[in-house]
């Protein structure tokens, strides 16, 4: 789960990481008042969305008078912001952060993340901050420095100094960066984070170090089990995929994908295999969906509705291997769902395992236009052909 920049900065500030002074606001008038309270003659208005690339997309603006600030904030609030990191619909802007405008001398990059191959938290830093770090990593990896942190030892002062030198810092900035990094690493561990990214970390004209932007991602496994109540409170579902949020409420592991073949599968491994076989037959899955091991007819019905809620789904492949789950219960769920929601797309069903014969019989007797398949390859071939065929020739 991601949190907003203003929330991330609050967490950083709490631990003594310097951040610009600012207020989060939800109306243009409030934004103006925030600027008045901050004082000075330059402010930055920043759209609060769970996506980066706002600067290039018009979501971050430096302004020098209050009327312009109010206009700009009003223009952002209630709209959607499309950036290189969002989809074509963009992310809704429900709040803007108004901060003191700073005179920036240098923009640096600093990130902490879990390196799964190394099984360590690593710190990545670059003197070339501000821009897309992925671009730099691809074009000029020399500009990145990676420091591996040992889980038992934690971040060592010599490592912080190594990073400070690589960033071209000197004098008292070396000590400041050491403090900042130590706090950042403590935060990373305390909140079960998988990513903290400060891009840019700036050196101001008067030589101060500040986190000008902050991105924080928390490991989803730490949420919902009571480990991170403060972060759980920070959830903003308006920034998340609506279908994925709905699916999570029904304990379904659902991820939206780009293709047009909806998949309903039990077990994450089988779901992966199903997606592979769909691709092998030349089509693309519309989603990943694992309905779980001990699933019920109700949950299958919910899963069906969730798959169908996406207008791009042109066909559905149901692939169930009954181990713990009984295929006849799955069949009941499918029948219930197809009766409750109008299914206008072809549905191919492969049922195998516990009570699969009973399940197949229920489907055959239901009188619904469901296409049975003998195995996974057969099922994939049938659904891909059905989706490719003209509408009235399908579902037979
Ligand atoms: P992102 O594009 O979504 O990553 O948003 P950022 O928070 O990183 O802001 C984008 C850019 O806006 C930064 O790289 C800065 O160049 C600029 N910016 C942000 N805040 C200030 C500020 O206080 N003063 C100045 N001069 N520029 C700023
Ligand atoms: Mn940024």
XYZ file of C-alpha atoms and ligand atoms in Angstrom:
425
model
C 0.000 0.000 0.000
C 1.138 3.519 -0.770
C 0.452 6.607 1.299
C 0.335 10.243 0.263
C 3.326 12.541 0.156
C 1.950 14.661 3.010
C 1.532 11.553 5.173
C 5.015 10.315 4.315
C 6.445 13.719 5.214
C 4.585 13.657 8.511
C 6.249 10.326 9.362
C 9.643 11.665 8.291
C 9.180 14.874 10.257
C 8.242 12.925 13.379
C 11.625 11.220 13.231
C 13.573 14.399 12.702
C 14.080 14.244 8.939
C 13.942 17.856 7.693
C 10.980 18.522 5.377
C 9.634 21.828 4.023
C 7.009 23.562 6.190
C 3.560 23.025 4.747
C -0.123 22.263 5.178
C -2.396 19.811 3.450
C -5.630 21.427 2.253
C -8.838 20.340 0.538
C -10.147 23.586 -0.932
C -8.720 26.541 -2.832
C -9.584 28.987 -0.030
C -7.948 26.749 2.532
C -4.872 26.563 0.283
C -4.662 30.345 0.231
C -4.952 30.528 4.023
C -2.212 27.915 4.340
C 0.085 30.067 2.200
C -0.745 33.150 4.282
C 0.080 31.222 7.439
C 3.399 30.045 5.924
C 4.349 33.586 4.972
C 7.122 34.429 2.536
C 6.699 35.218 -1.142
C 6.959 31.840 -2.888
C 4.959 28.695 -2.365
C 4.664 25.275 -3.943
C 1.286 23.650 -4.581
C 1.429 19.873 -4.957
C -1.381 17.540 -6.010
C -1.674 14.652 -3.545
C -2.045 11.473 -5.586
C -0.532 8.023 -5.257
C 1.716 8.514 -8.273
C 4.955 10.207 -9.142
C 5.768 12.173 -12.254
C 3.508 15.009 -11.044
C 6.086 17.686 -11.785
C 6.141 16.942 -15.517
C 2.339 16.515 -15.596
C 1.443 19.909 -14.102
C 0.715 18.579 -10.631
C 3.452 20.612 -8.925
C 3.586 24.385 -9.315
C 5.763 27.066 -7.811
C 3.726 30.275 -7.401
C 4.610 33.799 -6.303
C 1.251 35.372 -5.580
C -1.768 34.286 -3.578
C -4.356 34.739 -6.357
C -2.374 32.471 -8.665
C -2.016 29.966 -5.851
C -5.747 29.891 -5.169
C -6.540 29.531 -8.870
C -4.020 26.779 -9.342
C -5.157 24.814 -6.256
C -8.790 25.189 -7.375
C -7.876 23.885 -10.797
C -6.286 20.762 -9.356
C -8.825 19.853 -6.659
C -11.637 17.594 -7.750
C -9.893 16.791 -11.028
C -7.953 13.778 -12.145
C -4.220 14.025 -12.636
C -2.703 11.926 -15.399
C 1.053 11.360 -15.123
C 3.514 8.955 -16.723
C 2.907 6.675 -13.708
C -0.928 6.586 -13.815
C -3.307 4.987 -16.291
C -5.176 7.064 -18.888
C -7.928 7.957 -16.389
C -5.423 9.344 -13.882
C -5.761 9.657 -10.123
C -8.333 11.871 -8.367
C -6.922 14.922 -6.573
C -8.699 15.203 -3.213
C -6.057 17.274 -1.475
C -3.174 19.604 -2.265
C -0.087 20.218 -0.190
C 0.938 23.865 0.132
C 4.563 24.315 1.108
C 7.067 27.102 1.538
C 8.971 27.679 -1.694
C 12.649 26.966 -1.292
C 15.636 28.065 -3.275
C 17.163 24.843 -4.523
C 20.857 24.467 -5.275
C 21.015 20.727 -5.939
C 18.535 17.830 -6.378
C 19.718 14.415 -5.136
C 18.116 10.973 -5.014
C 17.853 8.754 -1.943
C 15.961 5.483 -1.626
C 15.681 2.554 0.767
C 14.141 -0.632 -0.529
C 14.077 -4.385 -0.090
C 16.440 -6.070 -2.540
C 14.881 -9.520 -2.800
C 17.805 -11.089 -4.642
C 20.235 -9.964 -1.926
C 17.692 -10.548 0.867
C 18.731 -7.216 2.312
C 17.535 -3.662 2.637
C 19.630 -1.531 0.331
C 20.159 2.184 0.130
C 20.381 3.651 -3.353
C 21.632 7.167 -3.835
C 22.465 9.402 -6.750
C 23.728 12.916 -7.249
C 21.414 13.049 -10.288
C 18.095 13.395 -8.430
C 14.847 14.996 -9.503
C 14.576 13.092 -12.765
C 13.222 9.612 -13.313
C 15.597 7.345 -11.434
C 14.669 4.393 -13.679
C 15.905 6.408 -16.658
C 19.232 7.125 -14.984
C 19.604 3.503 -13.894
C 19.076 2.341 -17.481
C 21.132 5.016 -19.229
C 23.962 5.642 -16.794
C 24.055 3.136 -13.899
C 27.431 4.595 -12.862
C 25.505 7.501 -11.391
C 23.865 5.244 -8.809
C 25.501 4.033 -5.641
C 24.101 1.023 -3.796
C 24.896 0.288 -0.158
C 23.772 -3.031 1.305
C 22.581 -2.931 4.917
C 23.104 -5.925 7.161
C 19.890 -6.725 9.069
C 21.661 -7.407 12.376
C 24.100 -4.493 12.228
C 21.726 -1.948 10.726
C 22.916 1.074 8.796
C 26.481 1.892 9.881
C 27.829 5.463 10.142
C 30.638 4.632 7.691
C 28.010 3.615 5.135
C 26.184 6.927 5.593
C 29.477 8.787 5.075
C 30.155 6.718 1.952
C 26.790 7.862 0.593
C 27.434 11.477 1.620
C 30.733 11.498 -0.295
C 29.120 9.897 -3.350
C 26.500 12.665 -3.285
C 29.234 15.294 -3.203
C 28.307 16.559 0.255
C 30.874 18.114 2.546
C 31.346 19.815 5.901
C 28.452 19.619 8.324
C 26.204 18.147 5.590
C 27.991 14.813 6.123
C 26.795 14.652 9.716
C 23.320 15.862 8.686
C 23.014 13.163 6.041
C 24.168 10.528 8.541
C 21.419 11.610 10.949
C 18.864 11.724 8.162
C 19.750 8.258 6.871
C 19.785 6.769 10.350
C 16.294 8.135 10.974
C 15.110 6.939 7.574
C 16.369 3.410 8.167
C 14.766 3.296 11.644
C 11.484 4.411 10.052
C 11.790 1.781 7.340
C 12.153 -1.011 9.906
C 9.631 0.305 12.445
C 6.833 0.656 9.869
C 7.437 -2.555 7.865
C 8.102 -0.550 4.723
C 9.148 -1.947 1.387
C 10.145 1.418 -0.073
C 11.067 4.909 1.014
C 12.071 7.224 -1.780
C 13.168 10.827 -1.453
C 13.373 12.303 -4.903
C 14.546 14.929 -4.735
C 16.525 15.283 -1.546
C 17.609 18.885 -1.943
C 20.463 21.065 -0.893
C 19.036 24.569 -0.549
C 20.859 27.719 -1.571
C 21.725 28.258 2.111
C 23.187 24.736 2.380
C 20.381 22.876 4.194
C 19.362 19.280 3.380
C 15.608 18.633 3.035
C 13.294 15.916 1.780
C 11.402 17.837 -0.920
C 9.364 14.803 -1.998
C 8.665 11.511 -0.225
C 7.204 8.235 -1.345
C 6.464 5.493 1.189
C 5.206 1.997 0.418
C 4.274 -0.359 3.248
C 4.303 -4.132 2.957
C 0.635 -5.177 2.672
C 1.306 -8.178 4.898
C 1.886 -5.787 7.811
C -1.576 -4.263 7.428
C -4.771 -5.841 8.650
C -2.911 -7.945 11.208
C -2.658 -5.061 13.649
C 1.065 -4.470 13.223
C 0.710 -1.006 11.711
C -2.490 0.680 12.904
C -1.124 4.158 12.161
C -0.422 3.273 8.536
C -3.690 1.357 8.153
C -5.430 4.633 9.116
C -3.600 6.402 6.295
C -5.157 4.238 3.596
C -6.871 6.250 0.851
C -8.986 3.887 -1.217
C -9.876 6.654 -3.690
C -6.302 6.230 -4.954
C -6.598 2.487 -5.442
C -8.104 0.309 -8.165
C -11.812 0.185 -7.205
C -12.230 -3.403 -8.350
C -9.191 -4.553 -6.387
C -10.539 -2.851 -3.243
C -13.921 -4.577 -3.698
C -12.216 -7.929 -4.278
C -10.092 -7.567 -1.146
C -13.264 -7.063 0.900
C -14.357 -10.541 -0.225
C -10.956 -12.089 0.535
C -10.258 -12.529 -3.164
C -6.743 -12.050 -4.485
C -7.501 -9.975 -7.545
C -5.216 -7.882 -9.758
C -6.441 -5.940 -12.782
C -4.478 -6.636 -15.980
C -4.571 -5.283 -19.530
C -6.090 -8.133 -21.590
C -9.695 -9.151 -22.269
C -10.019 -12.714 -20.948
C -11.300 -12.833 -17.384
C -9.839 -15.634 -15.268
C -11.408 -17.340 -12.282
C -9.006 -19.822 -10.757
C -8.368 -21.395 -7.371
C -4.798 -21.224 -6.164
C -2.152 -18.640 -7.034
C 0.029 -21.157 -8.876
C -2.827 -22.406 -11.007
C -3.843 -18.806 -11.705
C -0.310 -18.080 -12.954
C -0.359 -21.231 -15.104
C -3.765 -20.255 -16.512
C -2.493 -16.833 -17.497
C 0.531 -18.449 -19.158
C -1.639 -20.822 -21.173
C -3.910 -17.964 -22.286
C -0.849 -16.094 -23.507
C 0.452 -19.240 -25.178
C -2.780 -19.311 -27.183
C -2.204 -15.748 -28.327
C -4.502 -13.797 -25.997
C -4.075 -11.696 -22.847
C -5.676 -12.140 -19.406
C -7.881 -9.326 -18.058
C -7.026 -10.156 -14.480
C -5.285 -12.395 -12.024
C -7.784 -13.949 -9.629
C -7.238 -16.549 -6.972
C -10.547 -17.388 -5.283
C -8.659 -19.236 -2.574
C -8.434 -22.807 -1.376
C -11.505 -23.366 0.804
C -13.803 -21.178 -1.237
C -17.612 -21.075 -1.084
C -20.396 -20.711 -3.656
C -20.949 -17.135 -2.406
C -17.356 -16.186 -2.970
C -17.365 -17.694 -6.455
C -20.470 -15.648 -7.243
C -18.737 -12.491 -5.958
C -15.658 -13.302 -8.009
C -17.788 -13.648 -11.125
C -19.422 -10.284 -10.548
C -16.049 -8.632 -9.979
C -14.620 -10.063 -13.198
C -17.700 -8.933 -15.118
C -17.606 -5.425 -13.653
C -14.779 -4.665 -16.063
C -16.207 -3.637 -19.453
C -13.138 -4.904 -21.281
C -13.790 -8.548 -20.342
C -14.818 -10.311 -23.578
C -14.838 -13.846 -22.214
C -14.242 -15.780 -19.004
C -12.165 -18.826 -18.364
C -12.998 -20.730 -15.191
C -10.238 -23.120 -14.224
C -10.810 -25.020 -10.984
C -8.836 -27.879 -9.630
C -10.764 -29.322 -6.711
C -8.447 -30.435 -3.969
C -9.947 -29.122 -0.745
C -12.622 -27.214 -2.625
C -15.516 -29.252 -4.075
C -16.265 -28.762 -7.762
C -20.029 -29.117 -7.230
C -19.957 -26.113 -4.865
C -18.005 -24.137 -7.454
C -20.598 -25.087 -10.079
C -23.365 -23.834 -7.766
C -21.540 -20.536 -7.376
C -21.092 -20.153 -11.125
C -24.779 -20.906 -11.743
C -25.858 -18.451 -9.043
C -23.621 -15.724 -10.438
C -24.710 -16.256 -14.035
C -28.342 -16.069 -12.908
C -27.796 -12.945 -10.790
C -25.735 -10.918 -13.230
C -26.454 -10.913 -16.893
C -23.534 -12.661 -18.559
C -23.226 -11.597 -22.185
C -19.770 -13.011 -22.797
C -18.731 -16.589 -23.497
C -17.747 -18.640 -20.459
C -15.545 -21.719 -20.691
C -15.376 -23.937 -17.628
C -12.794 -26.520 -16.757
C -13.528 -28.450 -13.570
C -11.185 -31.150 -12.359
C -10.709 -33.017 -9.080
C -13.006 -33.546 -6.088
C -16.632 -34.097 -7.186
C -15.896 -32.767 -10.670
C -18.445 -35.124 -12.283
C -21.213 -33.768 -10.044
C -20.070 -30.233 -10.853
C -20.098 -30.829 -14.596
C -23.558 -32.366 -14.357
C -24.918 -29.338 -12.481
C -23.530 -27.030 -15.157
C -24.936 -29.163 -17.989
C -28.383 -29.301 -16.347
C -28.455 -25.569 -15.629
C -29.371 -24.778 -19.222
C -26.878 -21.896 -19.133
C -24.624 -21.180 -22.090
C -21.409 -22.465 -20.555
C -18.805 -24.286 -22.597
C -17.223 -27.247 -20.815
C -13.569 -28.031 -21.480
C -11.687 -31.269 -20.982
C -8.370 -29.843 -19.821
C -6.523 -26.545 -19.443
C -5.121 -26.406 -22.992
C -8.552 -27.234 -24.411
C -10.141 -24.581 -22.169
C -7.676 -21.900 -23.271
C -8.096 -22.770 -26.947
C -11.888 -22.589 -26.611
C -12.042 -19.256 -24.803
C -9.488 -17.641 -27.115
C -11.452 -18.842 -30.152
C -14.770 -17.721 -28.629
C -13.461 -14.231 -27.887
C -11.988 -13.939 -31.379
C -15.227 -15.159 -33.032
C -18.156 -12.843 -33.841
C -20.523 -12.411 -30.891
C -23.475 -14.483 -32.135
C -21.326 -17.496 -32.865
C -20.148 -18.007 -29.295
C -21.056 -19.617 -26.017
C -22.093 -22.805 -27.711
P 7.049 14.334 -8.645
O 7.297 14.912 -10.002
O 5.694 13.721 -8.535
O 8.144 13.399 -8.218
O 7.021 15.588 -7.623
P 8.198 16.305 -6.782
O 7.704 16.531 -5.418
O 9.479 15.546 -6.892
O 8.352 17.717 -7.478
C 8.814 17.848 -8.812
C 9.805 19.004 -8.932
O 9.233 20.224 -8.526
C 11.037 18.864 -8.066
O 12.021 18.035 -8.627
C 11.523 20.303 -7.975
O 12.359 20.614 -9.096
C 10.241 21.110 -8.077
N 9.912 21.661 -6.746
C 9.212 21.089 -5.772
N 9.184 21.855 -4.660
C 9.922 22.971 -4.943
C 10.311 24.164 -4.219
O 9.980 24.364 -3.055
N 11.032 25.085 -4.880
C 11.431 24.900 -6.176
N 12.156 25.857 -6.777
N 11.112 23.813 -6.872
C 10.369 22.853 -6.289
Mn 9.623 13.351 -6.900
